[in-house]
Amino acid sequence: MDNEMESNTSFSILTPSKPLQQQEQDPPNPSTALLSDHHHQPIKSPLLFSSLLFTSLLLLTSLSLASAVAFAFLYFSSSSPSLCYSPPPPPPIKTLSKLSHPTVLLISSDGFRFGYQHKTQTPNIHRLINNGTTADLGLIPVFPTLTFPNHYSIATGLYPPHHGIINNYFTDPITGDNFNMQNHDPKWWLGEPLWETVTRHGLRASTFFWPGSEVVKGPWTCPKKYCKQYNGSVPFEDRVDVVLGYFDGPADEVPSFMTLYFEDPDHQGHQVGPDDPAITNAVANIDRMVGRLIGGLEERGVFEDVTVILVGDHGMVGTCDKKLIYLESLEPWIKVPEDWVQSYSPLLAIRPPLGVSVADVVTKMNEGLGSGKVENGMYLKVYLKEELPERLHYSESDRIPPIIGLVEEGYKIEQKRSKKKECGGAHGYDNAFFSMRTIFIAHGPQFERGRKVPSFENVQIYNLVTAILGIKGAPNNGSVSFPGSILLSTS
Ligand SMILES: [Zn+2]
């Protein structure tokens, strides 16, 4: 495997040498041939010889110059146009100086809304931005913009209906079994996550937390040394230090792929919304962790060798005051009992019992919501899941309840009116909302310095990582051509 990857790296060295190879294949200088012909002419007398010699030299010089000019014209105009007219080739990827194989460290900062990086001084994150490649207007999460569906889309390159984690919690309609975020039964976790792909190729993977990483699946056994069981109380510093420790062993034992996860600033975002000073402090702390990581990699002389990809799973928007919609307000049109509702807000997911027409429920709910008589009713629209906008990719799974509500940004849905009025933050909304975007910042040998790329969906990251590692990934929803559009050329 190492040999395969080294040969990929070496392509970059060959690229600039092509024009030189063309020069080496040029025909011999024609003026040399003319000179040798004249030396075979017979010589009659000294005077005649001098005269002939002078004339010959004059003729020879003229012919040589004419030939040289003609040849130069032909050479530059036809045989090697790239020397004159093509733009300079992109810089080649940087070769590894210390590590024996490409290494990707994928870091998630939960709920890191796009734009948080400018809330305060973030010198370490900006070091990665300035010397790496970033999504200029952020990374687009998948719908629903929730933690588990998105982390697992990043890991598998699949939309939620295909990787199976369609919500943070849900019920399987066939078995009646419930999924929650502590469930590691492989039956829920479909697709092939990166740690499994990497292991399948005989490479080492390590996970310091990532939804789905503790699931024993295929060749991935979640080995104790390289796969940490989730424990939110482990200090962030310790997480960074454990990852750094992987670089202290023999070079060929350094994992090819590593994950690192931080719960912040999502944690604070839910409590106080995206615009509170608590978020600023949390962002500054994440920046310190990035600094601790960069410093540790530099001490070990591997910072320029390691590909660091810093992402979030989704953004955050403030929810407050009167932005509430109550399902009980729909009772004049239809009664939606609590036990039909699998999740309320921001993703309203309803599964009525067998025998109830789901189409009828949708029609009556929308009648009520559009009547002008339901408080904030105009900010919620319900759909049969098959009729949701195609761009949401949220229908092709039995696990998705048949009725899905899309709510306006910042609104919440509750069963019934209560006295509590909370202000905080939420996510899970339509992934078209800018507030749901997060960050993509990548730094490493295959990422151009200071490059900005347009926003893209996080299902592209799977193919990006397998391309960097030089391995073939499992089929997924990412584009095969995406890595070529963002990575430095390797051929
Ligand atoms: Zn959250």
mmCIF file of N, CA and C in Angstrom, residues 331-446:
data_model
loop_
_atom_site.group_PDB
_atom_site.id
_atom_site.type_symbol
_atom_site.label_atom_id
_atom_site.label_comp_id
_atom_site.label_asym_id
_atom_site.label_seq_id
_atom_site.Cartn_x
_atom_site.Cartn_y
_atom_site.Cartn_z
ATOM 1 N N GLU A 331 -56.305 21.674 15.534
ATOM 2 C CA GLU A 331 -57.406 20.754 15.853
ATOM 3 C C GLU A 331 -58.716 21.017 15.103
ATOM 4 N N PRO A 332 -59.044 22.291 14.785
ATOM 5 C CA PRO A 332 -60.250 22.485 13.976
ATOM 6 C C PRO A 332 -60.174 21.776 12.614
ATOM 7 N N TRP A 333 -58.978 21.526 12.120
ATOM 8 C CA TRP A 333 -58.813 20.855 10.816
ATOM 9 C C TRP A 333 -58.487 19.362 10.998
ATOM 10 N N ILE A 334 -57.515 19.110 11.887
ATOM 11 C CA ILE A 334 -57.143 17.716 12.145
ATOM 12 C C ILE A 334 -56.441 17.617 13.491
ATOM 13 N N LYS A 335 -56.734 16.543 14.186
ATOM 14 C CA LYS A 335 -56.055 16.315 15.468
ATOM 15 C C LYS A 335 -54.814 15.466 15.191
ATOM 16 N N VAL A 336 -53.649 16.017 15.566
ATOM 17 C CA VAL A 336 -52.388 15.278 15.405
ATOM 18 C C VAL A 336 -51.920 14.883 16.801
ATOM 19 N N PRO A 337 -52.203 13.644 17.229
ATOM 20 C CA PRO A 337 -51.832 13.260 18.592
ATOM 21 C C PRO A 337 -50.324 13.134 18.762
ATOM 22 N N GLU A 338 -49.900 13.273 19.998
ATOM 23 C CA GLU A 338 -48.473 13.222 20.317
ATOM 24 C C GLU A 338 -47.804 11.940 19.829
ATOM 25 N N ASP A 339 -48.533 10.824 19.918
ATOM 26 C CA ASP A 339 -47.863 9.562 19.572
ATOM 27 C C ASP A 339 -47.745 9.338 18.058
ATOM 28 N N TRP A 340 -48.217 10.267 17.242
ATOM 29 C CA TRP A 340 -47.932 10.215 15.803
ATOM 30 C C TRP A 340 -46.593 10.893 15.487
ATOM 31 N N VAL A 341 -46.126 11.729 16.406
ATOM 32 C CA VAL A 341 -45.003 12.626 16.104
ATOM 33 C C VAL A 341 -43.683 12.002 16.571
ATOM 34 N N GLN A 342 -42.766 11.778 15.616
ATOM 35 C CA GLN A 342 -41.461 11.191 15.983
ATOM 36 C C GLN A 342 -40.455 12.266 16.368
ATOM 37 N N SER A 343 -40.539 13.424 15.759
ATOM 38 C CA SER A 343 -39.712 14.549 16.215
ATOM 39 C C SER A 343 -40.441 15.832 15.850
ATOM 40 N N TYR A 344 -40.242 16.844 16.673
ATOM 41 C CA TYR A 344 -40.989 18.088 16.513
ATOM 42 C C TYR A 344 -40.212 19.170 15.779
ATOM 43 N N SER A 345 -39.020 19.450 16.317
ATOM 44 C CA SER A 345 -38.431 20.699 15.893
ATOM 45 C C SER A 345 -36.906 20.618 15.852
ATOM 46 N N PRO A 346 -36.312 21.203 14.831
ATOM 47 C CA PRO A 346 -36.910 21.842 13.652
ATOM 48 C C PRO A 346 -37.436 20.832 12.625
ATOM 49 N N LEU A 347 -37.115 19.557 12.796
ATOM 50 C CA LEU A 347 -37.597 18.572 11.822
ATOM 51 C C LEU A 347 -38.888 17.953 12.339
ATOM 52 N N LEU A 348 -39.998 18.373 11.757
ATOM 53 C CA LEU A 348 -41.277 17.776 12.134
ATOM 54 C C LEU A 348 -41.454 16.482 11.335
ATOM 55 N N ALA A 349 -41.547 15.360 12.045
ATOM 56 C CA ALA A 349 -41.655 14.052 11.388
ATOM 57 C C ALA A 349 -42.836 13.314 12.004
ATOM 58 N N ILE A 350 -43.810 12.987 11.165
ATOM 59 C CA ILE A 350 -45.065 12.410 11.658
ATOM 60 C C ILE A 350 -45.337 11.070 10.980
ATOM 61 N N ARG A 351 -45.609 10.061 11.790
ATOM 62 C CA ARG A 351 -46.018 8.771 11.245
ATOM 63 C C ARG A 351 -47.363 8.390 11.858
ATOM 64 N N PRO A 352 -48.471 8.649 11.139
ATOM 65 C CA PRO A 352 -49.784 8.239 11.652
ATOM 66 C C PRO A 352 -49.886 6.712 11.651
ATOM 67 N N PRO A 353 -50.785 6.162 12.436
ATOM 68 C CA PRO A 353 -50.921 4.700 12.452
ATOM 69 C C PRO A 353 -51.478 4.180 11.126
ATOM 70 N N LEU A 354 -51.279 2.876 10.907
ATOM 71 C CA LEU A 354 -51.811 2.255 9.690
ATOM 72 C C LEU A 354 -53.323 2.496 9.640
ATOM 73 N N GLY A 355 -53.829 2.713 8.449
ATOM 74 C CA GLY A 355 -55.267 2.948 8.309
ATOM 75 C C GLY A 355 -55.613 4.421 8.215
ATOM 76 N N VAL A 356 -54.692 5.281 8.632
ATOM 77 C CA VAL A 356 -54.917 6.729 8.488
ATOM 78 C C VAL A 356 -54.278 7.175 7.173
ATOM 79 N N SER A 357 -55.037 7.897 6.367
ATOM 80 C CA SER A 357 -54.499 8.353 5.078
ATOM 81 C C SER A 357 -53.491 9.481 5.315
ATOM 82 N N VAL A 358 -52.230 9.206 4.958
ATOM 83 C CA VAL A 358 -51.204 10.244 5.172
ATOM 84 C C VAL A 358 -51.465 11.442 4.258
ATOM 85 N N ALA A 359 -51.958 11.181 3.062
ATOM 86 C CA ALA A 359 -52.244 12.286 2.135
ATOM 87 C C ALA A 359 -53.332 13.191 2.720
ATOM 88 N N ASP A 360 -54.297 12.583 3.361
ATOM 89 C CA ASP A 360 -55.385 13.340 3.984
ATOM 90 C C ASP A 360 -54.853 14.199 5.144
ATOM 91 N N VAL A 361 -53.948 13.618 5.917
ATOM 92 C CA VAL A 361 -53.345 14.364 7.039
ATOM 93 C C VAL A 361 -52.596 15.580 6.514
ATOM 94 N N VAL A 362 -51.812 15.378 5.464
ATOM 95 C CA VAL A 362 -51.030 16.481 4.885
ATOM 96 C C VAL A 362 -51.972 17.585 4.386
ATOM 97 N N THR A 363 -53.013 17.194 3.673
ATOM 98 C CA THR A 363 -53.951 18.189 3.120
ATOM 99 C C THR A 363 -54.597 19.006 4.238
ATOM 100 N N LYS A 364 -55.065 18.323 5.266
ATOM 101 C CA LYS A 364 -55.769 19.038 6.342
ATOM 102 C C LYS A 364 -54.824 19.904 7.170
ATOM 103 N N MET A 365 -53.627 19.401 7.415
ATOM 104 C CA MET A 365 -52.653 20.221 8.166
ATOM 105 C C MET A 365 -52.336 21.500 7.387
ATOM 106 N N ASN A 366 -52.079 21.351 6.073
ATOM 107 C CA ASN A 366 -51.743 22.536 5.276
ATOM 108 C C ASN A 366 -52.927 23.497 5.147
ATOM 109 N N GLU A 367 -54.134 22.958 5.148
ATOM 110 C CA GLU A 367 -55.315 23.831 5.124
ATOM 111 C C GLU A 367 -55.327 24.713 6.368
ATOM 112 N N GLY A 368 -55.097 24.079 7.499
ATOM 113 C CA GLY A 368 -55.074 24.828 8.749
ATOM 114 C C GLY A 368 -53.932 25.823 8.794
ATOM 115 N N LEU A 369 -52.750 25.373 8.425
ATOM 116 C CA LEU A 369 -51.562 26.239 8.481
ATOM 117 C C LEU A 369 -51.705 27.446 7.547
ATOM 118 N N GLY A 370 -52.393 27.234 6.412
ATOM 119 C CA GLY A 370 -52.534 28.321 5.435
ATOM 120 C C GLY A 370 -53.779 29.161 5.629
ATOM 121 N N SER A 371 -54.550 28.872 6.665
ATOM 122 C CA SER A 371 -55.844 29.542 6.841
ATOM 123 C C SER A 371 -55.717 30.971 7.366
ATOM 124 N N GLY A 372 -54.559 31.294 7.906
ATOM 125 C CA GLY A 372 -54.405 32.606 8.534
ATOM 126 C C GLY A 372 -54.933 32.643 9.953
ATOM 127 N N LYS A 373 -55.475 31.520 10.408
ATOM 128 C CA LYS A 373 -56.058 31.486 11.757
ATOM 129 C C LYS A 373 -55.170 30.767 12.766
ATOM 130 N N VAL A 374 -54.066 30.194 12.290
ATOM 131 C CA VAL A 374 -53.144 29.485 13.189
ATOM 132 C C VAL A 374 -51.913 30.358 13.398
ATOM 133 N N GLU A 375 -51.601 30.631 14.653
ATOM 134 C CA GLU A 375 -50.465 31.505 14.962
ATOM 135 C C GLU A 375 -49.184 30.981 14.292
ATOM 136 N N ASN A 376 -48.550 31.815 13.484
ATOM 137 C CA ASN A 376 -47.323 31.485 12.753
ATOM 138 C C ASN A 376 -47.495 30.321 11.766
ATOM 139 N N GLY A 377 -48.738 29.993 11.448
ATOM 140 C CA GLY A 377 -49.006 28.858 10.558
ATOM 141 C C GLY A 377 -48.334 28.979 9.205
ATOM 142 N N MET A 378 -48.180 30.239 8.741
ATOM 143 C CA MET A 378 -47.580 30.415 7.413
ATOM 144 C C MET A 378 -46.090 30.050 7.368
ATOM 145 N N TYR A 379 -45.505 29.818 8.529
ATOM 146 C CA TYR A 379 -44.067 29.493 8.562
ATOM 147 C C TYR A 379 -43.785 27.992 8.589
ATOM 148 N N LEU A 380 -44.834 27.199 8.481
ATOM 149 C CA LEU A 380 -44.645 25.736 8.439
ATOM 150 C C LEU A 380 -45.421 25.185 7.252
ATOM 151 N N LYS A 381 -44.798 24.279 6.522
ATOM 152 C CA LYS A 381 -45.520 23.573 5.457
ATOM 153 C C LYS A 381 -45.195 22.099 5.587
ATOM 154 N N VAL A 382 -46.223 21.257 5.490
ATOM 155 C CA VAL A 382 -45.959 19.818 5.600
ATOM 156 C C VAL A 382 -46.068 19.157 4.227
ATOM 157 N N TYR A 383 -45.300 18.076 4.079
ATOM 158 C CA TYR A 383 -45.179 17.372 2.800
ATOM 159 C C TYR A 383 -45.296 15.869 3.019
ATOM 160 N N LEU A 384 -45.831 15.188 1.997
ATOM 161 C CA LEU A 384 -45.553 13.752 1.913
ATOM 162 C C LEU A 384 -44.061 13.683 1.590
ATOM 163 N N LYS A 385 -43.327 12.791 2.216
ATOM 164 C CA LYS A 385 -41.861 12.834 2.034
ATOM 165 C C LYS A 385 -41.445 12.732 0.571
ATOM 166 N N GLU A 386 -42.251 11.999 -0.230
ATOM 167 C CA GLU A 386 -41.911 11.859 -1.664
ATOM 168 C C GLU A 386 -42.058 13.188 -2.401
ATOM 169 N N GLU A 387 -42.792 14.124 -1.806
ATOM 170 C CA GLU A 387 -43.023 15.404 -2.480
ATOM 171 C C GLU A 387 -42.133 16.532 -1.945
ATOM 172 N N LEU A 388 -41.219 16.186 -1.071
ATOM 173 C CA LEU A 388 -40.244 17.184 -0.610
ATOM 174 C C LEU A 388 -39.372 17.607 -1.787
ATOM 175 N N PRO A 389 -38.837 18.826 -1.748
ATOM 176 C CA PRO A 389 -37.923 19.220 -2.830
ATOM 177 C C PRO A 389 -36.804 18.177 -2.991
ATOM 178 N N GLU A 390 -36.513 17.843 -4.239
ATOM 179 C CA GLU A 390 -35.498 16.819 -4.562
ATOM 180 C C GLU A 390 -34.142 17.133 -3.925
ATOM 181 N N ARG A 391 -33.813 18.438 -3.866
ATOM 182 C CA ARG A 391 -32.496 18.853 -3.361
ATOM 183 C C ARG A 391 -32.259 18.423 -1.917
ATOM 184 N N LEU A 392 -33.314 18.084 -1.192
ATOM 185 C CA LEU A 392 -33.144 17.682 0.210
ATOM 186 C C LEU A 392 -32.736 16.212 0.346
ATOM 187 N N HIS A 393 -32.926 15.427 -0.698
ATOM 188 C CA HIS A 393 -32.538 13.996 -0.674
ATOM 189 C C HIS A 393 -33.071 13.326 0.592
ATOM 190 N N TYR A 394 -34.377 13.451 0.808
ATOM 191 C CA TYR A 394 -34.892 12.953 2.086
ATOM 192 C C TYR A 394 -36.195 12.193 1.903
ATOM 193 N N SER A 395 -36.137 11.134 1.109
ATOM 194 C CA SER A 395 -37.350 10.318 0.994
ATOM 195 C C SER A 395 -37.061 8.825 0.904
ATOM 196 N N GLU A 396 -35.909 8.462 0.344
ATOM 197 C CA GLU A 396 -35.696 7.062 -0.010
ATOM 198 C C GLU A 396 -35.270 6.181 1.163
ATOM 199 N N SER A 397 -36.084 6.137 2.184
ATOM 200 C CA SER A 397 -35.822 5.221 3.290
ATOM 201 C C SER A 397 -37.122 5.014 4.060
ATOM 202 N N ASP A 398 -37.388 3.750 4.389
ATOM 203 C CA ASP A 398 -38.578 3.445 5.203
ATOM 204 C C ASP A 398 -38.479 4.091 6.578
ATOM 205 N N ARG A 399 -37.234 4.342 7.003
ATOM 206 C CA ARG A 399 -37.048 4.923 8.339
ATOM 207 C C ARG A 399 -37.566 6.358 8.420
ATOM 208 N N ILE A 400 -37.633 7.033 7.277
ATOM 209 C CA ILE A 400 -38.142 8.409 7.283
ATOM 210 C C ILE A 400 -39.665 8.349 7.366
ATOM 211 N N PRO A 401 -40.264 8.958 8.379
ATOM 212 C CA PRO A 401 -41.722 8.946 8.483
ATOM 213 C C PRO A 401 -42.370 9.569 7.245
ATOM 214 N N PRO A 402 -43.597 9.181 6.942
ATOM 215 C CA PRO A 402 -44.205 9.603 5.661
ATOM 216 C C PRO A 402 -44.529 11.087 5.570
ATOM 217 N N ILE A 403 -44.642 11.776 6.716
ATOM 218 C CA ILE A 403 -44.991 13.208 6.683
ATOM 219 C C ILE A 403 -43.858 14.017 7.318
ATOM 220 N N ILE A 404 -43.359 14.977 6.550
ATOM 221 C CA ILE A 404 -42.245 15.814 7.014
ATOM 222 C C ILE A 404 -42.662 17.285 6.911
ATOM 223 N N GLY A 405 -42.389 18.044 7.956
ATOM 224 C CA GLY A 405 -42.686 19.471 7.934
ATOM 225 C C GLY A 405 -41.413 20.280 7.765
ATOM 226 N N LEU A 406 -41.477 21.286 6.896
ATOM 227 C CA LEU A 406 -40.352 22.221 6.751
ATOM 228 C C LEU A 406 -40.763 23.539 7.384
ATOM 229 N N VAL A 407 -39.959 24.001 8.318
ATOM 230 C CA VAL A 407 -40.302 25.195 9.072
ATOM 231 C C VAL A 407 -39.320 26.314 8.733
ATOM 232 N N GLU A 408 -39.809 27.538 8.795
ATOM 233 C CA GLU A 408 -38.942 28.686 8.506
ATOM 234 C C GLU A 408 -37.824 28.775 9.540
ATOM 235 N N GLU A 409 -36.749 29.401 9.103
ATOM 236 C CA GLU A 409 -35.568 29.569 9.938
ATOM 237 C C GLU A 409 -35.918 30.207 11.291
ATOM 238 N N GLY A 410 -35.469 29.575 12.346
ATOM 239 C CA GLY A 410 -35.643 30.150 13.685
ATOM 240 C C GLY A 410 -36.964 29.799 14.351
ATOM 241 N N TYR A 411 -37.907 29.170 13.598
ATOM 242 C CA TYR A 411 -39.193 28.793 14.204
ATOM 243 C C TYR A 411 -39.103 27.411 14.842
ATOM 244 N N LYS A 412 -39.962 27.206 15.843
ATOM 245 C CA LYS A 412 -39.997 25.906 16.519
ATOM 246 C C LYS A 412 -41.435 25.387 16.535
ATOM 247 N N ILE A 413 -41.559 24.078 16.570
ATOM 248 C CA ILE A 413 -42.878 23.444 16.601
ATOM 249 C C ILE A 413 -43.029 22.717 17.928
ATOM 250 N N GLU A 414 -44.173 22.923 18.568
ATOM 251 C CA GLU A 414 -44.438 22.216 19.823
ATOM 252 C C GLU A 414 -45.842 21.644 19.780
ATOM 253 N N GLN A 415 -46.104 20.668 20.642
ATOM 254 C CA GLN A 415 -47.429 20.038 20.640
ATOM 255 C C GLN A 415 -48.498 21.016 21.140
ATOM 256 N N LYS A 416 -48.190 21.582 22.300
ATOM 257 C CA LYS A 416 -49.208 22.488 22.854
ATOM 258 C C LYS A 416 -48.572 23.697 23.527
ATOM 259 N N ARG A 417 -49.405 24.693 23.668
ATOM 260 C CA ARG A 417 -48.997 25.955 24.275
ATOM 261 C C ARG A 417 -48.561 25.732 25.720
ATOM 262 N N SER A 418 -47.477 26.384 26.087
ATOM 263 C CA SER A 418 -47.070 26.307 27.487
ATOM 264 C C SER A 418 -46.566 27.681 27.899
ATOM 265 N N LYS A 419 -46.281 27.812 29.170
ATOM 266 C CA LYS A 419 -45.846 29.134 29.670
ATOM 267 C C LYS A 419 -44.377 29.396 29.361
ATOM 268 N N LYS A 420 -43.627 28.294 29.126
ATOM 269 C CA LYS A 420 -42.177 28.506 28.964
ATOM 270 C C LYS A 420 -41.865 29.239 27.659
ATOM 271 N N LYS A 421 -40.994 30.197 27.795
ATOM 272 C CA LYS A 421 -40.511 30.925 26.618
ATOM 273 C C LYS A 421 -38.995 30.912 26.689
ATOM 274 N N GLU A 422 -38.411 30.054 25.860
ATOM 275 C CA GLU A 422 -36.961 29.927 25.926
ATOM 276 C C GLU A 422 -36.297 30.681 24.788
ATOM 277 N N CYS A 423 -35.151 31.220 25.088
ATOM 278 C CA CYS A 423 -34.308 31.774 24.035
ATOM 279 C C CYS A 423 -33.042 30.947 23.989
ATOM 280 N N GLY A 424 -32.667 30.546 22.815
ATOM 281 C CA GLY A 424 -31.445 29.734 22.676
ATOM 282 C C GLY A 424 -31.109 29.610 21.207
ATOM 283 N N GLY A 425 -30.620 28.444 20.821
ATOM 284 C CA GLY A 425 -30.260 28.231 19.422
ATOM 285 C C GLY A 425 -30.667 26.843 18.989
ATOM 286 N N ALA A 426 -30.814 26.662 17.684
ATOM 287 C CA ALA A 426 -31.191 25.348 17.154
ATOM 288 C C ALA A 426 -30.613 25.167 15.754
ATOM 289 N N HIS A 427 -30.637 23.925 15.326
ATOM 290 C CA HIS A 427 -30.251 23.561 13.954
ATOM 291 C C HIS A 427 -31.067 22.341 13.599
ATOM 292 N N GLY A 428 -31.033 21.973 12.328
ATOM 293 C CA GLY A 428 -31.892 20.887 11.859
ATOM 294 C C GLY A 428 -32.764 21.381 10.715
ATOM 295 N N TYR A 429 -32.707 22.695 10.469
ATOM 296 C CA TYR A 429 -33.523 23.328 9.424
ATOM 297 C C TYR A 429 -33.037 22.937 8.026
ATOM 298 N N ASP A 430 -33.806 23.388 7.044
ATOM 299 C CA ASP A 430 -33.462 23.267 5.619
ATOM 300 C C ASP A 430 -31.983 23.632 5.424
ATOM 301 N N ASN A 431 -31.274 22.783 4.702
ATOM 302 C CA ASN A 431 -29.840 23.064 4.528
ATOM 303 C C ASN A 431 -29.572 24.198 3.533
ATOM 304 N N ALA A 432 -30.653 24.757 2.951
ATOM 305 C CA ALA A 432 -30.460 25.933 2.086
ATOM 306 C C ALA A 432 -30.274 27.208 2.904
ATOM 307 N N PHE A 433 -30.639 27.189 4.181
ATOM 308 C CA PHE A 433 -30.444 28.389 5.009
ATOM 309 C C PHE A 433 -28.951 28.598 5.257
ATOM 310 N N PHE A 434 -28.526 29.841 5.035
ATOM 311 C CA PHE A 434 -27.100 30.154 5.198
ATOM 312 C C PHE A 434 -26.638 29.920 6.634
ATOM 313 N N SER A 435 -27.551 30.129 7.581
ATOM 314 C CA SER A 435 -27.199 29.952 8.996
ATOM 315 C C SER A 435 -26.846 28.503 9.335
ATOM 316 N N MET A 436 -27.236 27.571 8.474
ATOM 317 C CA MET A 436 -26.943 26.158 8.738
ATOM 318 C C MET A 436 -25.573 25.746 8.190
ATOM 319 N N ARG A 437 -24.937 26.654 7.456
ATOM 320 C CA ARG A 437 -23.622 26.303 6.892
ATOM 321 C C ARG A 437 -22.548 26.259 7.964
ATOM 322 N N THR A 438 -21.544 25.468 7.677
ATOM 323 C CA THR A 438 -20.428 25.340 8.599
ATOM 324 C C THR A 438 -19.126 25.563 7.829
ATOM 325 N N ILE A 439 -18.006 25.138 8.391
ATOM 326 C CA ILE A 439 -16.706 25.461 7.790
ATOM 327 C C ILE A 439 -16.066 24.251 7.105
ATOM 328 N N PHE A 440 -15.276 24.549 6.091
ATOM 329 C CA PHE A 440 -14.365 23.551 5.511
ATOM 330 C C PHE A 440 -13.024 24.238 5.351
ATOM 331 N N ILE A 441 -12.038 23.763 6.090
ATOM 332 C CA ILE A 441 -10.691 24.341 6.040
ATOM 333 C C ILE A 441 -9.712 23.178 5.936
ATOM 334 N N ALA A 442 -8.927 23.147 4.868
ATOM 335 C CA ALA A 442 -8.022 22.003 4.652
ATOM 336 C C ALA A 442 -6.602 22.498 4.410
ATOM 337 N N HIS A 443 -5.664 21.849 5.073
ATOM 338 C CA HIS A 443 -4.254 22.232 4.977
ATOM 339 C C HIS A 443 -3.421 20.964 4.833
ATOM 340 N N GLY A 444 -2.575 20.923 3.842
ATOM 341 C CA GLY A 444 -1.741 19.728 3.683
ATOM 342 C C GLY A 444 -1.076 19.701 2.321
ATOM 343 N N PRO A 445 -0.293 18.642 2.082
ATOM 344 C CA PRO A 445 0.532 18.576 0.872
ATOM 345 C C PRO A 445 -0.255 18.685 -0.432
ATOM 346 N N GLN A 446 -1.528 18.283 -0.434
ATOM 347 C CA GLN A 446 -2.286 18.306 -1.688
ATOM 348 C C GLN A 446 -3.243 19.495 -1.783
#
